[in-house]
Amino acid sequence: MIRKLFSLIVLSALCSAEAVAQQPLELAKRANDYFMAKWSDPSAPTNAKKLRPSNLWTRGVYYEGLMALNSVEPDERYMDYVDRWGTFHKWMPYSSRLTTVDADHQCCAQTYFMRYQMVGGEEKVASMRKNFDNQISDGSVEHWFWIDAIQMAMPAYAMLTQITGDRKYLDYAMRSYLWTRNECGGGLFNKAEGLWWRDKNFVPPYKETDGKNCYWSRGNGWVYAALVRCMSVLSPKSKEYKTLKKDFLLMSEGLLSSQHEDGFWHASLVSDVDYPTPEMTGTALFLYGMSWGLQNGLLKDKKFRPACDKAWAALKTCLHKDGFLGWNQGTGKDPSAGQPVTFTSVPDFEDYGTGCYLLGLSEYYKLLTK
């Protein structure tokens, strides 16, 4: 009798844990269903102030999130949506510009390459490889002069080395990254605080009105996500992995100290004097990175798991019943962009915010079910 009762208690606990683990997945699916219903034709151009082809960077980030969701909840609808998008754009850079060196124009490549690794098809790689070859051949490593670019392009270069076996893509990415980190504007990474200045126009003495340094949440989120996405395709024994790991650990400490008690990070990471409200996209990207770091043994569970749990609790409150996401800062380059950010405010683009949300919740779901 006692043994039977114990078995029932264990079974009940397992069922309860499974129900808890399903919650981030269910919310991610609701947010994605809302987006796919609103943008049922993935080839349709975006229309925020002007028409833009749908393989621009904002949509590229969305598809990164969709691929993350598909990795934990495979669905043919998702992959059909990806394939219709990629095929329409002929798996090319934004606006079919093979000569572009703009990282924003190359963001779409991450999803192209992931899809290639799933089903093959040289067309998913060929044009982007030509584009990357062109950029490498110009001899400059100074194209990533704003930190968003690290996420938009760097993981794709690392992935292309993984696909082709040619180290030149990873070598170029690392040289470009180190230039951005150490030289651009005197170096955009403040190792002392573990946080990044957005670009050369935002390095010291750029501060908020209370005198504290101004670090943009989503900009730091882009870098944090990029480190994860690059390390995910590198050998932990490689020198590149070890370099990125050091920066990831410094960032993790800096981010941990700037999280608010309610689980959110705000648009300006260390100052609330001007923008004291929650912000969803940075919070989701930090959850993504910390959840990955915990799963891969880079972060200590006792120290960082509570931060992830609090971030998840915060992100739950961002989702409207219909799947619309609140507290989503619009596009820009600093904490002032798209203000005021509220639960009901509509950003100029919704797609990248949905992508960030899917990345964060999908990785947290993996953490809960590991």
CSV table of C-alpha atoms in Angstrom, one decimal:
chain,number,residue,atom,x,y,z
A,1,MET,CA,0.0,0.0,0.0
A,2,ILE,CA,2.8,2.4,0.9
A,3,ARG,CA,4.7,1.5,-2.2
A,4,LYS,CA,1.6,2.1,-4.3
A,5,LEU,CA,1.0,5.5,-2.6
A,6,PHE,CA,4.6,6.5,-3.2
A,7,SER,CA,4.3,5.5,-6.9
A,8,LEU,CA,1.2,7.7,-7.2
A,9,ILE,CA,3.0,10.6,-5.6
A,10,VAL,CA,5.9,10.3,-8.0
A,11,LEU,CA,3.6,10.0,-11.0
A,12,SER,CA,1.7,13.0,-9.9
A,13,ALA,CA,4.9,15.0,-9.5
A,14,LEU,CA,6.1,14.0,-13.0
A,15,CYS,CA,2.8,15.0,-14.5
A,16,SER,CA,2.9,18.3,-12.7
A,17,ALA,CA,6.5,19.0,-13.9
A,18,GLU,CA,5.5,18.1,-17.5
A,19,ALA,CA,2.6,20.5,-17.3
A,20,VAL,CA,4.9,23.3,-16.2
A,21,ALA,CA,7.4,22.5,-18.9
A,22,GLN,CA,4.7,22.7,-21.6
A,23,GLN,CA,3.7,26.3,-20.7
A,24,PRO,CA,6.5,28.1,-22.5
A,25,LEU,CA,6.0,25.9,-25.5
A,26,GLU,CA,2.2,26.7,-25.6
A,27,LEU,CA,2.9,30.4,-25.3
A,28,ALA,CA,5.5,30.3,-28.1
A,29,LYS,CA,3.1,28.5,-30.3
A,30,ARG,CA,0.3,31.0,-29.6
A,31,ALA,CA,2.7,33.9,-30.5
A,32,ASN,CA,3.7,32.2,-33.6
A,33,ASP,CA,0.2,31.3,-34.7
A,34,TYR,CA,-0.7,35.0,-34.4
A,35,PHE,CA,2.2,36.0,-36.6
A,36,MET,CA,1.7,33.4,-39.3
A,37,ALA,CA,-2.0,34.2,-39.5
A,38,LYS,CA,-1.3,37.9,-39.8
A,39,TRP,CA,1.5,37.3,-42.5
A,40,SER,CA,0.0,34.2,-44.2
A,41,ASP,CA,1.9,34.9,-47.4
A,42,PRO,CA,5.6,34.8,-46.4
A,43,SER,CA,6.6,36.4,-49.7
A,44,ALA,CA,4.5,39.6,-49.1
A,45,PRO,CA,6.7,42.7,-48.5
A,46,THR,CA,6.7,44.4,-45.1
A,47,ASN,CA,5.1,47.8,-45.0
A,48,ALA,CA,6.4,49.9,-42.2
A,49,LYS,CA,6.5,53.5,-43.7
A,50,LYS,CA,7.6,51.9,-47.0
A,51,LEU,CA,7.5,48.5,-48.7
A,52,ARG,CA,10.5,46.2,-48.1
A,53,PRO,CA,11.2,42.7,-49.4
A,54,SER,CA,10.4,40.1,-46.7
A,55,ASN,CA,13.9,38.8,-46.3
A,56,LEU,CA,15.0,41.9,-44.5
A,57,TRP,CA,16.8,41.5,-41.1
A,58,THR,CA,13.6,41.8,-39.0
A,59,ARG,CA,12.1,38.9,-40.8
A,60,GLY,CA,15.3,37.0,-40.7
A,61,VAL,CA,15.3,37.1,-36.9
A,62,TYR,CA,11.7,35.9,-36.9
A,63,TYR,CA,12.7,32.8,-38.9
A,64,GLU,CA,15.6,32.1,-36.5
A,65,GLY,CA,12.9,31.9,-33.8
A,66,LEU,CA,10.6,29.8,-35.9
A,67,MET,CA,13.5,27.3,-36.5
A,68,ALA,CA,14.1,27.2,-32.8
A,69,LEU,CA,10.4,26.5,-32.2
A,70,ASN,CA,10.4,23.8,-34.8
A,71,SER,CA,13.4,22.1,-33.1
A,72,VAL,CA,11.3,21.4,-30.0
A,73,GLU,CA,7.9,21.1,-31.7
A,74,PRO,CA,8.4,20.0,-35.3
A,75,ASP,CA,5.6,21.0,-37.6
A,76,GLU,CA,5.4,20.8,-41.4
A,77,ARG,CA,3.5,24.1,-41.4
A,78,TYR,CA,6.6,25.8,-40.1
A,79,MET,CA,9.0,24.3,-42.6
A,80,ASP,CA,6.6,25.0,-45.5
A,81,TYR,CA,6.4,28.6,-44.4
A,82,VAL,CA,10.3,28.8,-44.4
A,83,ASP,CA,10.6,27.1,-47.8
A,84,ARG,CA,8.0,29.4,-49.4
A,85,TRP,CA,9.9,32.4,-48.1
A,86,GLY,CA,13.3,31.2,-49.1
A,87,THR,CA,12.2,30.0,-52.5
A,88,PHE,CA,10.5,33.2,-53.3
A,89,HIS,CA,13.7,35.1,-52.5
A,90,LYS,CA,15.8,32.5,-54.3
A,91,TRP,CA,17.8,32.0,-51.1
A,92,MET,CA,19.6,35.3,-51.7
A,93,PRO,CA,20.6,38.3,-49.5
A,94,TYR,CA,18.1,41.0,-48.9
A,95,SER,CA,17.0,42.6,-52.1
A,96,SER,CA,19.1,40.1,-54.0
A,97,ARG,CA,22.2,42.2,-53.5
A,98,LEU,CA,25.1,39.7,-54.0
A,99,THR,CA,27.6,42.5,-53.5
A,100,THR,CA,26.2,43.8,-50.2
A,101,VAL,CA,28.5,44.0,-47.2
A,102,ASP,CA,25.7,45.0,-44.9
A,103,ALA,CA,25.2,42.5,-42.1
A,104,ASP,CA,21.5,43.3,-42.0
A,105,HIS,CA,21.2,42.1,-45.5
A,106,GLN,CA,22.8,38.7,-44.6
A,107,CYS,CA,20.7,37.9,-41.6
A,108,CYS,CA,18.4,35.6,-43.7
A,109,ALA,CA,21.4,33.3,-44.4
A,110,GLN,CA,21.1,31.7,-40.9
A,111,THR,CA,17.8,30.2,-41.7
A,112,TYR,CA,18.8,29.3,-45.3
A,113,PHE,CA,21.8,27.4,-43.9
A,114,MET,CA,19.8,25.7,-41.2
A,115,ARG,CA,17.3,24.6,-43.7
A,116,TYR,CA,20.1,23.3,-46.0
A,117,GLN,CA,21.4,21.2,-43.1
A,118,MET,CA,18.0,19.7,-42.7
A,119,VAL,CA,17.1,18.9,-46.3
A,120,GLY,CA,20.0,19.8,-48.6
A,121,GLY,CA,19.7,21.8,-51.8
A,122,GLU,CA,22.7,23.7,-52.9
A,123,GLU,CA,20.6,26.7,-53.9
A,124,LYS,CA,20.2,27.4,-50.2
A,125,VAL,CA,23.9,28.0,-49.9
A,126,ALA,CA,25.2,29.1,-53.3
A,127,SER,CA,24.2,32.7,-53.5
A,128,MET,CA,25.0,33.5,-49.9
A,129,ARG,CA,28.4,31.9,-50.3
A,130,LYS,CA,29.1,34.1,-53.3
A,131,ASN,CA,28.1,37.1,-51.2
A,132,PHE,CA,30.3,36.1,-48.3
A,133,ASP,CA,33.2,35.4,-50.7
A,134,ASN,CA,32.8,38.9,-52.1
A,135,GLN,CA,32.9,40.5,-48.7
A,136,ILE,CA,36.0,38.6,-47.6
A,137,SER,CA,37.8,39.5,-50.9
A,138,ASP,CA,37.5,43.2,-50.3
A,139,GLY,CA,40.1,42.8,-47.5
A,140,SER,CA,38.2,44.8,-44.8
A,141,VAL,CA,37.1,43.5,-41.4
A,142,GLU,CA,35.5,46.8,-40.5
A,143,HIS,CA,32.0,46.2,-41.8
A,144,TRP,CA,30.5,45.3,-38.4
A,145,PHE,CA,30.6,48.8,-36.8
A,146,TRP,CA,27.4,48.4,-34.8
A,147,ILE,CA,26.9,45.5,-32.4
A,148,ASP,CA,23.6,44.4,-34.0
A,149,ALA,CA,25.7,43.2,-36.9
A,150,ILE,CA,27.4,40.6,-34.8
A,151,GLN,CA,24.1,38.7,-34.5
A,152,MET,CA,22.9,39.5,-38.1
A,153,ALA,CA,26.0,38.0,-39.8
A,154,MET,CA,28.6,36.3,-37.6
A,155,PRO,CA,26.7,33.0,-36.9
A,156,ALA,CA,26.1,32.6,-40.6
A,157,TYR,CA,29.8,32.8,-41.3
A,158,ALA,CA,30.5,30.2,-38.6
A,159,MET,CA,27.7,28.0,-40.1
A,160,LEU,CA,29.2,28.2,-43.6
A,161,THR,CA,32.5,26.9,-42.3
A,162,GLN,CA,30.6,24.0,-40.7
A,163,ILE,CA,28.8,23.3,-44.0
A,164,THR,CA,31.8,23.7,-46.4
A,165,GLY,CA,34.7,22.8,-44.2
A,166,ASP,CA,36.4,26.0,-45.4
A,167,ARG,CA,37.9,27.9,-42.4
A,168,LYS,CA,38.1,31.2,-44.2
A,169,TYR,CA,34.5,32.1,-43.3
A,170,LEU,CA,35.0,31.5,-39.5
A,171,ASP,CA,38.4,33.2,-39.7
A,172,TYR,CA,36.9,36.3,-41.3
A,173,ALA,CA,34.1,36.3,-38.7
A,174,MET,CA,36.5,36.2,-35.8
A,175,ARG,CA,38.7,38.9,-37.2
A,176,SER,CA,35.6,41.1,-37.8
A,177,TYR,CA,34.3,40.3,-34.3
A,178,LEU,CA,37.6,41.2,-32.6
A,179,TRP,CA,37.8,44.4,-34.5
A,180,THR,CA,34.3,45.4,-33.3
A,181,ARG,CA,35.1,44.3,-29.8
A,182,ASN,CA,38.6,45.8,-29.4
A,183,GLU,CA,39.0,48.6,-32.0
A,184,CYS,CA,35.8,50.1,-33.3
A,185,GLY,CA,35.3,53.4,-31.4
A,186,GLY,CA,38.1,52.4,-29.1
A,187,GLY,CA,36.4,49.0,-28.4
A,188,LEU,CA,32.7,48.5,-28.0
A,189,PHE,CA,32.9,45.9,-25.3
A,190,ASN,CA,33.3,47.2,-21.7
A,191,LYS,CA,34.8,44.1,-20.1
A,192,ALA,CA,34.7,45.8,-16.7
A,193,GLU,CA,30.9,45.8,-16.8
A,194,GLY,CA,30.4,42.9,-19.2
A,195,LEU,CA,28.2,45.0,-21.5
A,196,TRP,CA,28.5,46.5,-25.0
A,197,TRP,CA,28.2,50.1,-26.3
A,198,ARG,CA,26.0,50.1,-29.3
A,199,ASP,CA,28.4,51.7,-31.8
A,200,LYS,CA,31.2,54.3,-32.0
A,201,ASN,CA,28.7,57.1,-31.4
A,202,PHE,CA,27.6,55.6,-28.0
A,203,VAL,CA,31.0,55.0,-26.3
A,204,PRO,CA,32.1,57.0,-23.2
A,205,PRO,CA,31.1,59.5,-22.2
A,206,TYR,CA,27.7,58.5,-23.5
A,207,LYS,CA,25.5,58.3,-20.4
A,208,GLU,CA,21.9,58.6,-19.2
A,209,THR,CA,20.8,61.7,-17.4
A,210,ASP,CA,21.6,60.2,-14.0
A,211,GLY,CA,25.3,59.8,-15.1
A,212,LYS,CA,25.2,56.1,-15.5
A,213,ASN,CA,26.5,54.4,-18.7
A,214,CYS,CA,23.9,53.8,-21.4
A,215,TYR,CA,23.9,50.2,-22.6
A,216,TRP,CA,21.0,49.3,-24.9
A,217,SER,CA,19.2,46.1,-23.9
A,218,ARG,CA,18.4,44.7,-27.3
A,219,GLY,CA,21.8,45.6,-28.7
A,220,ASN,CA,23.4,43.5,-25.9
A,221,GLY,CA,20.8,40.8,-26.6
A,222,TRP,CA,22.0,40.6,-30.2
A,223,VAL,CA,25.6,40.0,-29.1
A,224,TYR,CA,24.6,37.5,-26.4
A,225,ALA,CA,22.5,35.5,-28.9
A,226,ALA,CA,25.3,35.6,-31.5
A,227,LEU,CA,27.8,34.2,-29.1
A,228,VAL,CA,25.4,31.3,-28.4
A,229,ARG,CA,24.6,30.7,-32.0
A,230,CYS,CA,28.3,30.6,-32.9
A,231,MET,CA,29.4,28.4,-30.0
A,232,SER,CA,26.6,26.0,-30.9
A,233,VAL,CA,28.4,25.1,-34.2
A,234,LEU,CA,32.0,25.2,-32.9
A,235,SER,CA,34.0,22.6,-31.1
A,236,PRO,CA,34.4,23.5,-27.4
A,237,LYS,CA,38.1,22.7,-27.8
A,238,SER,CA,38.6,25.3,-30.5
A,239,LYS,CA,40.3,28.6,-29.8
A,240,GLU,CA,37.4,30.4,-31.3
A,241,TYR,CA,35.0,28.8,-28.9
A,242,LYS,CA,37.2,29.6,-25.9
A,243,THR,CA,37.4,33.3,-27.0
A,244,LEU,CA,33.7,33.6,-27.3
A,245,LYS,CA,33.1,31.7,-24.1
A,246,LYS,CA,35.1,34.2,-22.1
A,247,ASP,CA,33.0,37.1,-23.5
A,248,PHE,CA,29.8,35.1,-22.9
A,249,LEU,CA,30.7,34.6,-19.2
A,250,LEU,CA,31.6,38.3,-18.8
A,251,MET,CA,28.3,39.2,-20.4
A,252,SER,CA,26.3,36.8,-18.3
A,253,GLU,CA,27.6,38.4,-15.1
A,254,GLY,CA,26.9,41.9,-16.3
A,255,LEU,CA,23.4,40.9,-17.4
A,256,LEU,CA,22.6,39.1,-14.2
A,257,SER,CA,23.4,42.2,-12.2
A,258,SER,CA,21.1,44.3,-14.3
A,259,GLN,CA,18.0,42.1,-14.2
A,260,HIS,CA,15.1,43.6,-12.3
A,261,GLU,CA,13.3,41.7,-9.5
A,262,ASP,CA,10.2,41.2,-11.7
A,263,GLY,CA,12.4,39.3,-14.2
A,264,PHE,CA,12.5,41.9,-16.9
A,265,TRP,CA,15.5,43.8,-18.3
A,266,HIS,CA,14.7,47.4,-19.3
A,267,ALA,CA,15.7,49.2,-22.5
A,268,SER,CA,18.6,50.9,-20.7
A,269,LEU,CA,20.4,48.2,-18.8
A,270,VAL,CA,21.9,49.9,-15.8
A,271,SER,CA,19.8,53.1,-15.6
A,272,ASP,CA,16.1,53.5,-15.1
A,273,VAL,CA,16.0,57.3,-14.9
A,274,ASP,CA,14.7,57.8,-18.4
A,275,TYR,CA,13.1,54.5,-19.5
A,276,PRO,CA,11.9,52.6,-16.4
A,277,THR,CA,9.5,50.2,-18.1
A,278,PRO,CA,9.9,46.5,-19.0
A,279,GLU,CA,11.2,45.5,-22.4
A,280,MET,CA,10.4,42.2,-24.0
A,281,THR,CA,13.0,41.6,-26.8
A,282,GLY,CA,16.1,42.0,-24.6
A,283,THR,CA,14.6,39.9,-21.9
A,284,ALA,CA,13.8,37.1,-24.3
A,285,LEU,CA,17.3,37.2,-25.8
A,286,PHE,CA,18.9,37.0,-22.4
A,287,LEU,CA,16.7,34.1,-21.4
A,288,TYR,CA,17.8,32.4,-24.6
A,289,GLY,CA,21.4,32.8,-23.8
A,290,MET,CA,21.3,31.9,-20.1
A,291,SER,CA,19.1,28.9,-20.8
A,292,TRP,CA,21.7,27.7,-23.3
A,293,GLY,CA,24.6,28.4,-21.0
A,294,LEU,CA,23.0,26.4,-18.2
A,295,GLN,CA,22.3,23.4,-20.5
A,296,ASN,CA,25.9,23.4,-21.7
A,297,GLY,CA,27.5,23.7,-18.4
A,298,LEU,CA,28.9,27.2,-18.8
A,299,LEU,CA,26.7,28.8,-16.1
A,300,LYS,CA,26.1,27.6,-12.6
A,301,ASP,CA,22.6,26.4,-12.0
A,302,LYS,CA,22.3,27.9,-8.5
A,303,LYS,CA,23.3,31.3,-9.7
A,304,PHE,CA,21.6,31.6,-13.1
A,305,ARG,CA,18.6,29.3,-13.0
A,306,PRO,CA,16.6,31.8,-10.8
A,307,ALA,CA,17.3,34.5,-13.4
A,308,CYS,CA,15.9,32.3,-16.1
A,309,ASP,CA,12.8,31.4,-14.1
A,310,LYS,CA,12.2,35.1,-13.3
A,311,ALA,CA,12.6,36.0,-17.0
A,312,TRP,CA,10.1,33.4,-18.0
A,313,ALA,CA,7.7,34.7,-15.4
A,314,ALA,CA,8.1,38.1,-16.9
A,315,LEU,CA,7.7,37.0,-20.5
A,316,LYS,CA,4.5,35.2,-19.7
A,317,THR,CA,3.0,38.6,-19.0
A,318,CYS,CA,3.9,40.0,-22.4
A,319,LEU,CA,1.6,37.8,-24.4
A,320,HIS,CA,-1.9,39.0,-25.2
A,321,LYS,CA,-4.7,36.4,-25.4
A,322,ASP,CA,-4.7,36.7,-29.2
A,323,GLY,CA,-0.9,36.2,-29.5
A,324,PHE,CA,0.1,39.8,-29.9
A,325,LEU,CA,3.3,40.6,-27.9
A,326,GLY,CA,3.5,43.7,-25.7
A,327,TRP,CA,6.5,45.5,-24.2
A,328,ASN,CA,8.2,45.2,-27.6
A,329,GLN,CA,10.5,48.1,-28.3
A,330,GLY,CA,10.4,49.3,-31.9
A,331,THR,CA,13.5,49.3,-34.2
A,332,GLY,CA,16.2,51.8,-33.5
A,333,LYS,CA,19.7,52.0,-32.0
A,334,ASP,CA,19.3,53.0,-28.4
A,335,PRO,CA,16.9,53.0,-25.4
A,336,SER,CA,15.1,56.0,-26.6
A,337,ALA,CA,13.8,54.3,-29.8
A,338,GLY,CA,10.2,53.5,-30.1
A,339,GLN,CA,9.3,55.0,-26.7
A,340,PRO,CA,7.0,54.8,-24.9
A,341,VAL,CA,7.1,51.0,-24.8
A,342,THR,CA,4.0,49.6,-23.2
A,343,PHE,CA,2.0,46.4,-23.0
A,344,THR,CA,-0.3,47.7,-25.7
A,345,SER,CA,2.1,49.7,-27.9
A,346,VAL,CA,2.5,48.5,-31.5
A,347,PRO,CA,6.1,48.5,-32.7
A,348,ASP,CA,6.9,49.5,-36.3
A,349,PHE,CA,7.9,45.8,-37.0
A,350,GLU,CA,6.5,42.9,-35.0
A,351,ASP,CA,8.5,40.1,-36.7
A,352,TYR,CA,11.9,40.4,-34.9
A,353,GLY,CA,10.1,40.6,-31.5
A,354,THR,CA,8.3,37.4,-32.2
A,355,GLY,CA,11.6,35.8,-33.2
A,356,CYS,CA,13.2,36.9,-30.0
A,357,TYR,CA,10.3,35.5,-28.0
A,358,LEU,CA,10.4,32.2,-29.8
A,359,LEU,CA,14.2,31.9,-29.3
A,360,GLY,CA,13.9,32.6,-25.5
A,361,LEU,CA,10.9,30.4,-24.8
A,362,SER,CA,12.1,27.5,-27.0
A,363,GLU,CA,15.5,27.4,-25.2
A,364,TYR,CA,13.9,27.7,-21.8
A,365,TYR,CA,11.6,24.8,-22.7
A,366,LYS,CA,14.7,22.7,-23.5
A,367,LEU,CA,16.1,23.7,-20.1
A,368,LEU,CA,12.9,22.5,-18.3
A,369,THR,CA,12.8,19.2,-20.2
A,370,LYS,CA,16.5,18.4,-20.2
